[in-house]
Tab-separated table of C-alpha atoms and ligand atoms in Angstrom:
chain	number	residue	atom	x	y	z
A	1	MET	CA	-1.947	-26.402	-21.827
A	2	HIS	CA	0.716	-24.227	-23.441
A	3	ILE	CA	3.624	-23.102	-21.307
A	4	PHE	CA	5.707	-20.122	-22.398
A	5	LYS	CA	8.881	-18.894	-20.763
A	6	THR	CA	9.350	-15.732	-22.806
A	7	LYS	CA	7.086	-12.823	-23.719
A	8	LYS	CA	8.165	-13.189	-27.335
A	9	GLU	CA	6.832	-16.775	-27.587
A	10	LEU	CA	3.682	-15.841	-25.673
A	11	GLN	CA	2.901	-12.820	-27.841
A	12	LYS	CA	3.522	-14.808	-31.034
A	13	PHE	CA	1.031	-17.436	-29.851
A	14	LEU	CA	-1.542	-14.796	-28.884
A	15	LEU	CA	-1.531	-13.512	-32.468
A	16	SER	CA	-3.350	-16.712	-33.476
A	17	PHE	CA	-6.497	-15.567	-31.616
A	18	THR	CA	-9.111	-13.252	-33.075
A	19	LYS	CA	-10.051	-9.886	-31.543
A	20	GLU	CA	-13.495	-11.326	-30.666
A	21	GLU	CA	-11.987	-13.967	-28.381
A	22	LYS	CA	-12.005	-12.826	-24.772
A	23	VAL	CA	-8.651	-13.247	-23.046
A	24	GLY	CA	-8.690	-13.667	-19.266
A	25	PHE	CA	-5.501	-13.050	-17.291
A	26	VAL	CA	-4.729	-14.358	-13.793
A	27	PRO	CA	-1.383	-13.110	-12.434
A	28	THR	CA	0.134	-15.159	-9.604
A	29	MET	CA	3.419	-15.705	-7.826
A	30	GLY	CA	2.854	-19.478	-7.737
A	31	ALA	CA	2.375	-21.619	-4.609
A	32	LEU	CA	-1.150	-22.001	-5.898
A	33	HIS	CA	-3.948	-22.820	-3.462
A	34	GLU	CA	-7.729	-23.037	-3.766
A	35	GLY	CA	-8.006	-19.243	-3.712
A	36	HIS	CA	-5.936	-18.948	-6.902
A	37	LEU	CA	-7.726	-21.872	-8.491
A	38	SER	CA	-11.130	-20.282	-7.931
A	39	ILE	CA	-9.813	-17.169	-9.716
A	40	VAL	CA	-8.656	-19.279	-12.685
A	41	GLU	CA	-12.087	-20.965	-12.727
A	42	GLN	CA	-13.784	-17.563	-12.909
A	43	SER	CA	-11.570	-16.541	-15.799
A	44	LYS	CA	-12.423	-19.805	-17.561
A	45	LYS	CA	-16.142	-19.089	-17.072
A	46	GLN	CA	-15.991	-15.492	-18.284
A	47	CYS	CA	-13.393	-15.706	-21.084
A	48	ASP	CA	-12.511	-17.832	-24.123
A	49	ILE	CA	-8.813	-18.152	-23.289
A	50	THR	CA	-7.236	-18.070	-19.851
A	51	ILE	CA	-3.605	-17.118	-19.256
A	52	CYS	CA	-2.097	-17.604	-15.826
A	53	SER	CA	1.316	-16.133	-15.045
A	54	ILE	CA	3.620	-17.563	-12.405
A	55	PHE	CA	6.335	-15.085	-11.537
A	56	VAL	CA	7.822	-14.155	-8.172
A	57	ASN	CA	8.273	-10.448	-8.752
A	58	PRO	CA	11.440	-9.254	-6.973
A	59	THR	CA	10.585	-5.532	-7.016
A	60	GLN	CA	7.502	-5.904	-4.808
A	61	PHE	CA	9.372	-7.452	-1.861
A	62	ASN	CA	10.399	-4.866	0.691
A	63	ASN	CA	12.086	-7.607	2.697
A	64	ALA	CA	14.913	-9.625	1.068
A	65	SER	CA	14.439	-12.701	3.276
A	66	ASP	CA	10.719	-12.806	2.390
A	67	LEU	CA	11.769	-13.016	-1.285
A	68	ASP	CA	14.432	-15.671	-0.582
A	69	ASN	CA	11.950	-17.800	1.377
A	70	TYR	CA	9.121	-17.460	-1.125
A	71	PRO	CA	7.913	-21.011	-1.918
A	72	ASN	CA	8.667	-22.431	-5.349
A	73	THR	CA	6.184	-25.199	-6.202
A	74	LEU	CA	6.209	-24.880	-9.985
A	75	LYS	CA	5.672	-28.568	-10.778
A	76	ALA	CA	2.644	-28.861	-8.476
A	77	ASP	CA	1.312	-25.495	-9.706
A	78	LEU	CA	1.445	-26.624	-13.331
A	79	GLU	CA	-0.367	-29.858	-12.445
A	80	LYS	CA	-3.146	-27.912	-10.732
A	81	LEU	CA	-3.520	-25.589	-13.722
A	82	GLU	CA	-3.520	-28.524	-16.131
A	83	GLN	CA	-6.358	-30.111	-14.144
A	84	LEU	CA	-8.388	-26.918	-14.520
A	85	ALA	CA	-7.647	-26.897	-18.271
A	86	CYS	CA	-5.987	-23.488	-18.042
A	87	ASP	CA	-5.066	-22.649	-21.651
A	88	ILE	CA	-1.752	-20.839	-21.235
A	89	VAL	CA	0.807	-20.502	-18.464
A	90	TYR	CA	3.468	-17.811	-18.660
A	91	THR	CA	6.494	-18.555	-16.448
A	92	PRO	CA	9.056	-15.878	-17.339
A	93	THR	CA	12.502	-15.380	-15.871
A	94	ILE	CA	13.463	-12.047	-14.308
A	95	ALA	CA	15.530	-11.242	-17.423
A	96	ASP	CA	12.439	-11.615	-19.634
A	97	LEU	CA	10.660	-8.827	-17.765
A	98	TYR	CA	13.308	-6.540	-16.292
A	99	LYS	CA	16.304	-4.904	-17.921
A	100	ASN	CA	19.543	-5.426	-16.034
A	101	GLY	CA	19.378	-3.410	-12.787
A	102	GLU	CA	15.892	-2.072	-13.563
A	103	LYS	CA	14.038	-0.874	-10.474
A	104	ALA	CA	10.332	-0.429	-9.763
A	105	LYS	CA	8.676	2.535	-11.429
A	106	GLU	CA	7.320	5.318	-9.182
A	107	PHE	CA	3.525	5.551	-9.364
A	108	ASP	CA	1.088	7.979	-7.826
A	109	PHE	CA	-2.100	6.280	-6.683
A	110	GLY	CA	-3.156	9.147	-4.421
A	111	THR	CA	-4.810	8.103	-1.183
A	112	LEU	CA	-4.908	4.400	-2.129
A	113	THR	CA	-1.340	3.712	-1.042
A	114	ILE	CA	-1.136	5.873	2.098
A	115	GLY	CA	-2.259	3.377	4.721
A	116	MET	CA	-2.254	-0.322	5.536
A	117	GLU	CA	0.086	-2.323	3.251
A	118	GLY	CA	1.297	0.974	1.777
A	119	GLU	CA	2.478	2.041	5.214
A	120	PHE	CA	3.836	-1.273	6.466
A	121	ARG	CA	5.379	-2.537	3.200
A	122	PRO	CA	7.094	0.530	1.726
A	123	GLY	CA	7.721	0.235	-2.013
A	124	HIS	CA	5.532	-2.857	-2.319
A	125	PHE	CA	2.829	-1.272	-4.460
A	126	ASN	CA	5.289	0.433	-6.827
A	127	GLY	CA	6.828	-3.010	-7.454
A	128	MET	CA	3.441	-4.686	-7.828
A	129	ALA	CA	2.149	-2.017	-10.231
A	130	THR	CA	5.406	-2.131	-12.217
A	131	ILE	CA	4.993	-5.819	-12.977
A	132	VAL	CA	1.227	-5.692	-13.506
A	133	GLU	CA	1.672	-2.838	-15.987
A	134	LYS	CA	4.302	-4.901	-17.846
A	135	PHE	CA	1.929	-7.912	-17.948
A	136	PHE	CA	-0.948	-5.763	-19.181
A	137	ASN	CA	1.233	-4.353	-21.960
A	138	ILE	CA	2.454	-7.815	-23.007
A	139	ILE	CA	-0.906	-9.624	-22.860
A	140	ASN	CA	-3.511	-6.868	-23.221
A	141	PRO	CA	-6.217	-9.127	-21.777
A	142	THR	CA	-9.946	-8.434	-22.002
A	143	LYS	CA	-10.290	-9.079	-18.281
A	144	ALA	CA	-7.756	-9.445	-15.466
A	145	PHE	CA	-8.711	-11.255	-12.267
A	146	PHE	CA	-7.456	-10.453	-8.759
A	147	GLY	CA	-8.411	-11.850	-5.353
A	148	GLN	CA	-10.342	-9.617	-2.952
A	149	LYS	CA	-8.158	-10.883	-0.116
A	150	ASP	CA	-5.566	-8.354	-1.324
A	151	LEU	CA	-8.173	-5.603	-1.352
A	152	GLN	CA	-5.743	-2.692	-1.460
A	153	GLN	CA	-3.901	-4.320	-4.391
A	154	LEU	CA	-7.225	-4.802	-6.203
A	155	GLN	CA	-8.184	-1.127	-5.799
A	156	ILE	CA	-4.720	-0.013	-6.925
A	157	VAL	CA	-4.832	-2.246	-10.022
A	158	LYS	CA	-8.194	-0.684	-10.936
A	159	ALA	CA	-6.530	2.752	-10.641
A	160	LEU	CA	-3.552	1.507	-12.685
A	161	ALA	CA	-5.811	0.343	-15.537
A	162	LYS	CA	-7.411	3.817	-15.545
A	163	GLN	CA	-4.017	5.553	-15.554
A	164	MET	CA	-2.971	3.354	-18.485
A	165	GLU	CA	-6.181	4.447	-20.275
A	166	SER	CA	-6.723	0.781	-20.925
A	167	ASP	CA	-9.975	-1.093	-21.564
A	168	ILE	CA	-8.900	-4.052	-19.445
A	169	GLN	CA	-11.699	-4.906	-17.018
A	170	ILE	CA	-10.414	-5.604	-13.518
A	171	ILE	CA	-12.479	-8.276	-11.795
A	172	GLY	CA	-12.278	-8.904	-8.032
A	173	ILE	CA	-12.897	-12.468	-6.908
A	174	PRO	CA	-14.221	-13.184	-3.383
A	175	THR	CA	-11.870	-14.705	-0.824
A	176	ILE	CA	-11.983	-18.467	-0.443
A	177	ARG	CA	-11.983	-19.577	3.192
A	178	GLU	CA	-11.302	-22.738	5.142
A	179	GLU	CA	-14.377	-24.129	6.926
A	180	SER	CA	-13.081	-22.346	10.041
A	181	GLY	CA	-13.293	-18.979	8.246
A	182	LEU	CA	-9.515	-18.600	7.846
A	183	ALA	CA	-8.779	-17.011	4.460
A	184	LYS	CA	-6.862	-19.343	2.114
A	185	SER	CA	-3.278	-18.164	1.758
A	186	SER	CA	0.087	-19.682	0.829
A	187	ARG	CA	1.260	-18.540	4.273
A	188	ASN	CA	-1.248	-20.830	6.052
A	189	GLU	CA	1.109	-23.707	5.206
A	190	LEU	CA	3.591	-22.194	7.667
A	191	LEU	CA	1.092	-22.613	10.545
A	192	SER	CA	0.610	-25.691	12.736
A	193	THR	CA	-2.903	-27.106	13.152
A	194	SER	CA	-3.358	-25.337	16.476
A	195	GLU	CA	-1.976	-22.046	15.105
A	196	LYS	CA	-4.402	-22.313	12.192
A	197	GLN	CA	-7.209	-22.686	14.709
A	198	GLU	CA	-6.016	-19.599	16.595
A	199	ALA	CA	-5.646	-17.691	13.329
A	200	THR	CA	-9.425	-17.845	12.907
A	201	LEU	CA	-9.512	-14.888	15.338
A	202	VAL	CA	-8.894	-12.578	12.349
A	203	TYR	CA	-12.078	-13.570	10.533
A	204	LYS	CA	-14.031	-13.853	13.809
A	205	CYS	CA	-13.250	-10.174	14.444
A	206	LEU	CA	-14.325	-9.186	10.928
A	207	LYS	CA	-17.565	-11.155	11.343
A	208	TYR	CA	-18.132	-9.518	14.734
A	209	CYS	CA	-18.060	-6.128	13.015
A	210	LYS	CA	-20.480	-7.348	10.347
A	211	ASN	CA	-22.889	-8.616	12.996
A	212	ASN	CA	-22.605	-5.483	15.133
A	213	GLN	CA	-22.634	-2.748	12.560
A	214	GLU	CA	-25.064	-0.736	14.675
A	215	LEU	CA	-22.094	-0.006	16.985
A	216	ALA	CA	-19.853	3.004	16.337
A	217	ILE	CA	-16.636	2.337	14.453
A	218	PRO	CA	-14.339	3.462	17.328
A	219	THR	CA	-16.178	1.034	19.651
A	220	LEU	CA	-15.672	-1.864	17.247
A	221	GLU	CA	-12.045	-0.916	16.722
A	222	LYS	CA	-11.389	-0.890	20.459
A	223	TYR	CA	-13.128	-4.241	20.870
A	224	ILE	CA	-10.930	-5.841	18.208
A	225	GLN	CA	-7.732	-4.373	19.599
A	226	GLU	CA	-8.687	-5.904	22.975
A	227	GLN	CA	-9.229	-9.336	21.367
A	228	PHE	CA	-5.710	-9.267	19.940
A	229	LYS	CA	-4.181	-7.912	23.156
A	230	ASN	CA	-5.709	-10.827	25.045
A	231	ASN	CA	-4.103	-13.360	22.710
A	232	THR	CA	-0.363	-13.577	23.343
A	233	HIS	CA	0.329	-15.543	20.117
A	234	PHE	CA	-0.836	-12.629	17.990
A	235	LYS	CA	0.658	-9.245	17.185
A	236	LEU	CA	-1.863	-6.943	15.531
A	237	GLU	CA	-0.172	-4.745	12.928
A	238	TYR	CA	-3.248	-2.763	11.923
A	239	ILE	CA	-6.998	-2.787	11.972
A	240	ASP	CA	-8.305	-0.116	9.639
A	241	PHE	CA	-11.868	0.913	8.884
A	242	VAL	CA	-11.688	2.590	5.469
A	243	SER	CA	-13.817	3.940	2.688
A	244	LEU	CA	-13.669	1.449	-0.183
A	245	ASN	CA	-13.057	4.059	-2.888
A	246	THR	CA	-10.354	6.134	-1.243
A	247	LEU	CA	-9.029	3.609	1.310
A	248	LEU	CA	-8.887	6.528	3.747
A	249	PRO	CA	-9.859	5.872	7.385
A	250	ILE	CA	-13.496	6.446	8.371
A	251	THR	CA	-15.068	6.966	11.772
A	252	LYS	CA	-18.663	6.727	10.510
A	253	TRP	CA	-20.121	4.115	8.168
A	254	GLU	CA	-20.563	5.147	4.560
A	255	ALA	CA	-23.220	3.674	2.231
A	256	LYS	CA	-23.720	-0.116	2.192
A	257	ASN	CA	-20.828	-2.008	0.541
A	258	GLN	CA	-18.670	1.127	0.517
A	259	ASN	CA	-16.835	0.333	3.766
A	260	ALA	CA	-13.938	-2.058	4.273
A	261	ILE	CA	-12.356	-3.370	7.433
A	262	CYS	CA	-8.794	-4.574	6.874
A	263	ILE	CA	-6.600	-6.434	9.327
A	264	ALA	CA	-2.929	-7.430	9.247
A	265	ALA	CA	-1.595	-9.509	12.126
A	266	TYR	CA	1.330	-11.767	12.883
A	267	ILE	CA	0.712	-15.144	14.461
A	268	GLU	CA	3.980	-16.688	15.632
A	269	GLY	CA	5.847	-14.610	13.038
A	270	VAL	CA	3.544	-15.451	10.099
A	271	ARG	CA	1.884	-12.383	8.614
A	272	LEU	CA	-1.798	-12.753	7.747
A	273	ILE	CA	-4.077	-10.213	6.089
A	274	ASP	CA	-7.817	-10.301	5.641
A	275	ASN	CA	-10.726	-7.927	5.102
A	276	ILE	CA	-14.467	-7.630	4.852
A	277	ILE	CA	-16.591	-5.232	2.822
A	278	LEU	CA	-19.688	-3.917	4.592
B	1	PAF	O1	-1.010	-10.946	-5.746
B	1	PAF	C1	0.040	-11.388	-6.239
B	1	PAF	O2	0.304	-12.585	-6.215
B	1	PAF	C2	1.035	-10.413	-6.863
B	1	PAF	O3	1.032	-9.205	-6.192
B	1	PAF	C3	0.820	-10.223	-8.377
B	1	PAF	C4	-0.505	-9.553	-8.661
B	1	PAF	C5	0.905	-11.560	-9.084
B	1	PAF	C6	1.915	-9.310	-8.945
B	1	PAF	O4	3.184	-9.858	-8.765
Protein backbone atom coordinates (compact mmCIF):
# COMPACT_ATOMS: atom_id res chain seq x y z
CA MET A 1 0.00 0.00 0.00
CA HIS A 2 1.40 3.39 -1.01
CA ILE A 3 0.86 6.30 1.35
CA PHE A 4 1.19 9.84 0.04
CA LYS A 5 1.09 13.01 2.11
CA THR A 6 1.15 15.51 -0.74
CA LYS A 7 -0.87 15.92 -3.94
CA LYS A 8 2.37 16.35 -5.86
CA GLU A 9 3.66 12.88 -4.87
CA LEU A 10 0.24 11.33 -5.44
CA GLN A 11 -0.20 12.84 -8.90
CA LYS A 12 3.33 11.82 -9.91
CA PHE A 13 2.55 8.23 -8.91
CA LEU A 14 -0.79 8.27 -10.76
CA LEU A 15 1.04 9.10 -13.99
CA SER A 16 2.41 5.53 -13.97
CA PHE A 17 -1.09 4.13 -14.68
CA THR A 18 -2.61 3.86 -18.14
CA LYS A 19 -5.85 5.59 -19.17
CA GLU A 20 -7.52 2.14 -19.43
CA GLU A 21 -6.97 1.42 -15.74
CA LYS A 22 -10.05 2.29 -13.71
CA VAL A 23 -9.28 4.42 -10.67
CA GLY A 24 -11.70 4.18 -7.74
CA PHE A 25 -11.72 6.93 -5.11
CA VAL A 26 -13.07 6.64 -1.56
CA PRO A 27 -12.90 9.93 0.38
CA THR A 28 -13.03 9.64 4.17
CA MET A 29 -12.27 11.64 7.29
CA GLY A 30 -10.72 8.59 8.98
CA ALA A 31 -12.05 6.82 12.10
CA LEU A 32 -12.79 4.01 9.69
CA HIS A 33 -15.51 1.50 10.55
CA GLU A 34 -17.15 -1.35 8.65
CA GLY A 35 -19.25 1.11 6.65
CA HIS A 36 -16.13 2.72 5.17
CA LEU A 37 -14.48 -0.64 4.65
CA SER A 38 -17.44 -1.94 2.64
CA ILE A 39 -17.10 1.14 0.41
CA VAL A 40 -13.38 0.42 -0.13
CA GLU A 41 -14.28 -3.21 -0.94
CA GLN A 42 -16.76 -2.04 -3.58
CA SER A 43 -14.13 0.19 -5.14
CA LYS A 44 -11.71 -2.74 -5.18
CA LYS A 45 -14.34 -4.88 -6.94
CA GLN A 46 -15.24 -2.28 -9.55
CA CYS A 47 -11.86 -0.64 -10.25
CA ASP A 48 -8.23 -1.57 -10.96
CA ILE A 49 -6.72 0.86 -8.45
CA THR A 50 -8.32 2.12 -5.26
CA ILE A 51 -7.32 5.39 -3.59
CA CYS A 52 -8.66 6.20 -0.15
CA SER A 53 -8.17 9.68 1.28
CA ILE A 54 -8.07 10.38 5.00
CA PHE A 55 -8.52 14.07 5.67
CA VAL A 56 -10.53 15.86 8.34
CA ASN A 57 -11.77 18.76 6.27
CA PRO A 58 -11.96 21.90 8.45
CA THR A 59 -14.25 23.90 6.14
CA GLN A 60 -17.19 21.49 6.47
CA PHE A 61 -17.47 21.80 10.27
CA ASN A 62 -20.00 24.40 11.30
CA ASN A 63 -19.12 23.73 14.92
CA ALA A 64 -15.51 24.29 16.09
CA SER A 65 -15.73 21.85 19.02
CA ASP A 66 -17.00 19.10 16.67
CA LEU A 67 -13.81 19.62 14.61
CA ASP A 68 -11.57 19.67 17.71
CA ASN A 69 -13.14 16.46 19.03
CA TYR A 70 -13.05 14.62 15.71
CA PRO A 71 -11.34 11.25 16.36
CA ASN A 72 -7.86 10.72 14.94
CA THR A 73 -7.16 6.99 14.54
CA LEU A 74 -4.70 7.14 11.66
CA LYS A 75 -2.57 4.16 12.69
CA ALA A 76 -5.58 1.85 13.07
CA ASP A 77 -7.13 3.23 9.86
CA LEU A 78 -3.99 2.45 7.86
CA GLU A 79 -3.90 -1.09 9.28
CA LYS A 80 -7.51 -1.66 8.22
CA LEU A 81 -6.82 -0.37 4.71
CA GLU A 82 -3.67 -2.48 4.45
CA GLN A 83 -5.71 -5.57 5.35
CA LEU A 84 -8.12 -4.79 2.51
CA ALA A 85 -5.16 -4.33 0.13
CA CYS A 86 -6.18 -0.75 -0.63
CA ASP A 87 -3.64 0.41 -3.23
CA ILE A 88 -3.12 4.05 -2.28
CA VAL A 89 -3.87 6.17 0.77
CA TYR A 90 -3.71 9.95 0.53
CA THR A 91 -3.29 11.64 3.93
CA PRO A 92 -2.70 15.32 3.15
CA THR A 93 -2.18 18.16 5.59
CA ILE A 94 -4.44 21.22 5.50
CA ALA A 95 -1.63 23.18 3.81
CA ASP A 96 -1.52 20.67 0.94
CA LEU A 97 -5.14 21.40 0.05
CA TYR A 98 -5.94 24.92 1.22
CA LYS A 99 -4.08 28.17 0.63
CA ASN A 100 -3.44 30.15 3.79
CA GLY A 101 -6.78 31.52 5.05
CA GLU A 102 -8.73 29.96 2.17
CA LYS A 103 -12.43 29.55 2.92
CA ALA A 104 -15.07 27.23 1.47
CA LYS A 105 -16.28 28.09 -2.01
CA GLU A 106 -19.94 29.13 -2.43
CA PHE A 107 -21.90 26.58 -4.47
CA ASP A 108 -25.45 26.59 -5.73
CA PHE A 109 -27.03 23.15 -5.55
CA GLY A 110 -30.59 24.46 -5.85
CA THR A 111 -33.15 22.62 -3.76
CA LEU A 112 -30.68 19.93 -2.63
CA THR A 113 -29.23 22.02 0.18
CA ILE A 114 -32.38 23.75 1.47
CA GLY A 115 -33.51 21.26 4.09
CA MET A 116 -32.20 18.68 6.54
CA GLU A 117 -28.40 18.90 7.00
CA GLY A 118 -28.42 22.04 4.85
CA GLU A 119 -30.72 23.71 7.36
CA PHE A 120 -29.20 22.38 10.57
CA ARG A 121 -25.51 22.52 9.57
CA PRO A 122 -25.16 25.86 7.77
CA GLY A 123 -22.10 26.01 5.51
CA HIS A 124 -21.47 22.28 5.81
CA PHE A 125 -22.19 21.42 2.19
CA ASN A 126 -20.15 24.31 0.78
CA GLY A 127 -17.18 22.98 2.78
CA MET A 128 -17.83 19.38 1.75
CA ALA A 129 -18.19 20.28 -1.94
CA THR A 130 -15.07 22.47 -1.78
CA ILE A 131 -12.90 19.58 -0.67
CA VAL A 132 -14.55 16.97 -2.90
CA GLU A 133 -14.05 19.23 -5.92
CA LYS A 134 -10.37 19.62 -4.98
CA PHE A 135 -10.01 15.81 -4.66
CA PHE A 136 -11.73 15.24 -7.99
CA ASN A 137 -9.40 17.72 -9.69
CA ILE A 138 -6.29 16.14 -8.13
CA ILE A 139 -7.22 12.48 -8.70
CA ASN A 140 -9.72 12.55 -11.57
CA PRO A 141 -10.98 9.07 -10.67
CA THR A 142 -13.11 6.90 -12.94
CA LYS A 143 -15.53 6.28 -10.09
CA ALA A 144 -15.97 7.89 -6.67
CA PHE A 145 -17.76 6.02 -3.89
CA PHE A 146 -19.93 7.55 -1.16
CA GLY A 147 -22.07 5.97 1.55
CA GLN A 148 -25.85 6.21 1.26
CA LYS A 149 -26.03 6.94 4.98
CA ASP A 150 -25.13 10.54 4.05
CA LEU A 151 -27.86 10.61 1.42
CA GLN A 152 -27.99 14.38 1.02
CA GLN A 153 -24.19 14.48 0.59
CA LEU A 154 -24.43 11.74 -2.05
CA GLN A 155 -27.06 13.64 -4.06
CA ILE A 156 -25.05 16.86 -3.80
CA VAL A 157 -21.84 15.15 -4.97
CA LYS A 158 -23.75 13.83 -8.00
CA ALA A 159 -24.82 17.43 -8.73
CA LEU A 160 -21.24 18.63 -8.18
CA ALA A 161 -19.86 16.14 -10.72
CA LYS A 162 -22.44 17.44 -13.23
CA GLN A 163 -21.55 21.07 -12.51
CA MET A 164 -17.87 20.21 -13.03
CA GLU A 165 -18.85 18.65 -16.39
CA SER A 166 -16.83 15.68 -15.28
CA ASP A 167 -17.13 12.03 -16.33
CA ILE A 168 -16.54 10.77 -12.80
CA GLN A 169 -19.24 8.23 -11.94
CA ILE A 170 -20.63 8.74 -8.44
CA ILE A 171 -21.54 5.43 -6.83
CA GLY A 172 -23.71 5.22 -3.69
CA ILE A 173 -23.01 2.30 -1.38
CA PRO A 174 -25.77 0.94 0.91
CA THR A 175 -25.54 1.60 4.63
CA ILE A 176 -23.96 -1.11 6.75
CA ARG A 177 -25.91 -1.80 9.94
CA GLU A 178 -25.30 -3.49 13.26
CA GLU A 179 -27.42 -6.62 13.80
CA SER A 180 -29.80 -4.37 15.77
CA GLY A 181 -30.37 -2.20 12.68
CA LEU A 182 -28.33 0.74 13.98
CA ALA A 183 -26.42 2.31 11.08
CA LYS A 184 -22.63 1.99 11.46
CA SER A 185 -21.12 5.36 12.30
CA SER A 186 -17.96 6.67 13.98
CA ARG A 187 -20.31 8.38 16.45
CA ASN A 188 -21.68 5.03 17.71
CA GLU A 189 -18.42 4.67 19.66
CA LEU A 190 -19.59 7.56 21.85
CA LEU A 191 -22.66 5.55 22.96
CA SER A 192 -22.87 3.10 25.87
CA THR A 193 -24.26 -0.39 25.22
CA SER A 194 -27.68 0.60 26.53
CA GLU A 195 -27.68 3.86 24.53
CA LYS A 196 -26.80 1.88 21.41
CA GLN A 197 -29.80 -0.32 22.09
CA GLU A 198 -32.04 2.73 22.47
CA ALA A 199 -30.56 4.26 19.32
CA THR A 200 -32.15 1.45 17.31
CA LEU A 201 -35.37 3.52 17.54
CA VAL A 202 -34.16 5.51 14.51
CA TYR A 203 -34.05 2.51 12.19
CA LYS A 204 -37.18 0.99 13.78
CA CYS A 205 -39.07 4.14 12.76
CA LEU A 206 -37.71 3.99 9.21
CA LYS A 207 -38.68 0.31 8.97
CA TYR A 208 -42.14 1.13 10.33
CA CYS A 209 -42.63 3.52 7.42
CA LYS A 210 -41.43 0.88 4.96
CA ASN A 211 -43.86 -1.67 6.37
CA ASN A 212 -46.77 0.78 6.48
CA GLN A 213 -46.40 2.62 3.23
CA GLU A 214 -50.13 2.34 2.60
CA LEU A 215 -50.55 5.02 5.31
CA ALA A 216 -50.46 8.72 4.38
CA ILE A 217 -47.16 10.50 4.87
CA PRO A 218 -48.52 12.99 7.47
CA THR A 219 -49.85 10.03 9.51
CA LEU A 220 -46.46 8.30 9.46
CA GLU A 221 -44.70 11.54 10.32
CA LYS A 222 -46.95 12.11 13.32
CA TYR A 223 -46.44 8.53 14.48
CA ILE A 224 -42.66 8.92 14.40
CA GLN A 225 -42.70 12.26 16.18
CA GLU A 226 -44.75 10.58 18.94
CA GLN A 227 -42.19 7.75 19.25
CA PHE A 228 -39.41 10.27 19.84
CA LYS A 229 -41.52 12.38 22.21
CA ASN A 230 -42.14 9.29 24.32
CA ASN A 231 -38.42 8.61 24.66
CA THR A 232 -36.80 11.14 26.99
CA HIS A 233 -33.23 10.18 25.98
CA PHE A 234 -33.84 11.34 22.42
CA LYS A 235 -34.22 14.76 20.84
CA LEU A 236 -35.55 14.54 17.29
CA GLU A 237 -33.99 17.23 15.10
CA TYR A 238 -35.89 16.41 11.93
CA ILE A 239 -37.86 13.72 10.20
CA ASP A 240 -38.28 14.61 6.55
CA PHE A 241 -40.13 12.77 3.81
CA VAL A 242 -38.52 14.00 0.58
CA SER A 243 -38.39 13.37 -3.12
CA LEU A 244 -35.08 11.66 -3.88
CA ASN A 245 -34.21 13.87 -6.86
CA THR A 246 -35.00 17.29 -5.43
CA LEU A 247 -34.79 16.52 -1.69
CA LEU A 248 -37.87 18.72 -1.33
CA PRO A 249 -40.56 17.65 1.18
CA ILE A 250 -43.41 15.48 -0.12
CA THR A 251 -46.84 14.80 1.34
CA LYS A 252 -47.71 12.05 -1.15
CA TRP A 253 -45.53 9.12 -2.22
CA GLU A 254 -43.80 9.45 -5.56
CA ALA A 255 -42.82 6.47 -7.76
CA LYS A 256 -41.14 3.46 -6.12
CA ASN A 257 -37.55 4.15 -4.99
CA GLN A 258 -37.99 7.89 -5.57
CA ASN A 259 -38.88 8.71 -1.95
CA ALA A 260 -36.52 9.11 0.99
CA ILE A 261 -37.21 9.39 4.68
CA CYS A 262 -34.37 11.07 6.56
CA ILE A 263 -33.98 11.39 10.31
CA ALA A 264 -31.52 13.30 12.49
CA ALA A 265 -31.76 12.86 16.25
CA TYR A 266 -29.63 13.38 19.31
CA ILE A 267 -29.33 10.60 21.86
CA GLU A 268 -27.66 11.88 25.03
CA GLY A 269 -25.95 14.61 22.99
CA VAL A 270 -24.70 12.31 20.19
CA ARG A 271 -26.09 13.24 16.79
CA LEU A 272 -27.21 10.34 14.61
CA ILE A 273 -28.53 10.46 11.06
CA ASP A 274 -30.12 7.72 9.01
CA ASN A 275 -32.46 7.30 6.06
CA ILE A 276 -34.38 4.84 3.96
CA ILE A 277 -35.29 4.96 0.28
CA LEU A 278 -38.78 3.72 -0.56
O1 LIG B 1 -18.41 11.87 4.31
C1 LIG B 1 -17.30 12.29 4.67
O2 LIG B 1 -16.58 11.64 5.41
C2 LIG B 1 -16.85 13.67 4.20
O3 LIG B 1 -17.92 14.53 4.07
C3 LIG B 1 -16.01 13.62 2.90
C4 LIG B 1 -16.84 13.14 1.74
C5 LIG B 1 -14.81 12.73 3.11
C6 LIG B 1 -15.51 15.03 2.55
O4 LIG B 1 -14.70 15.55 3.56
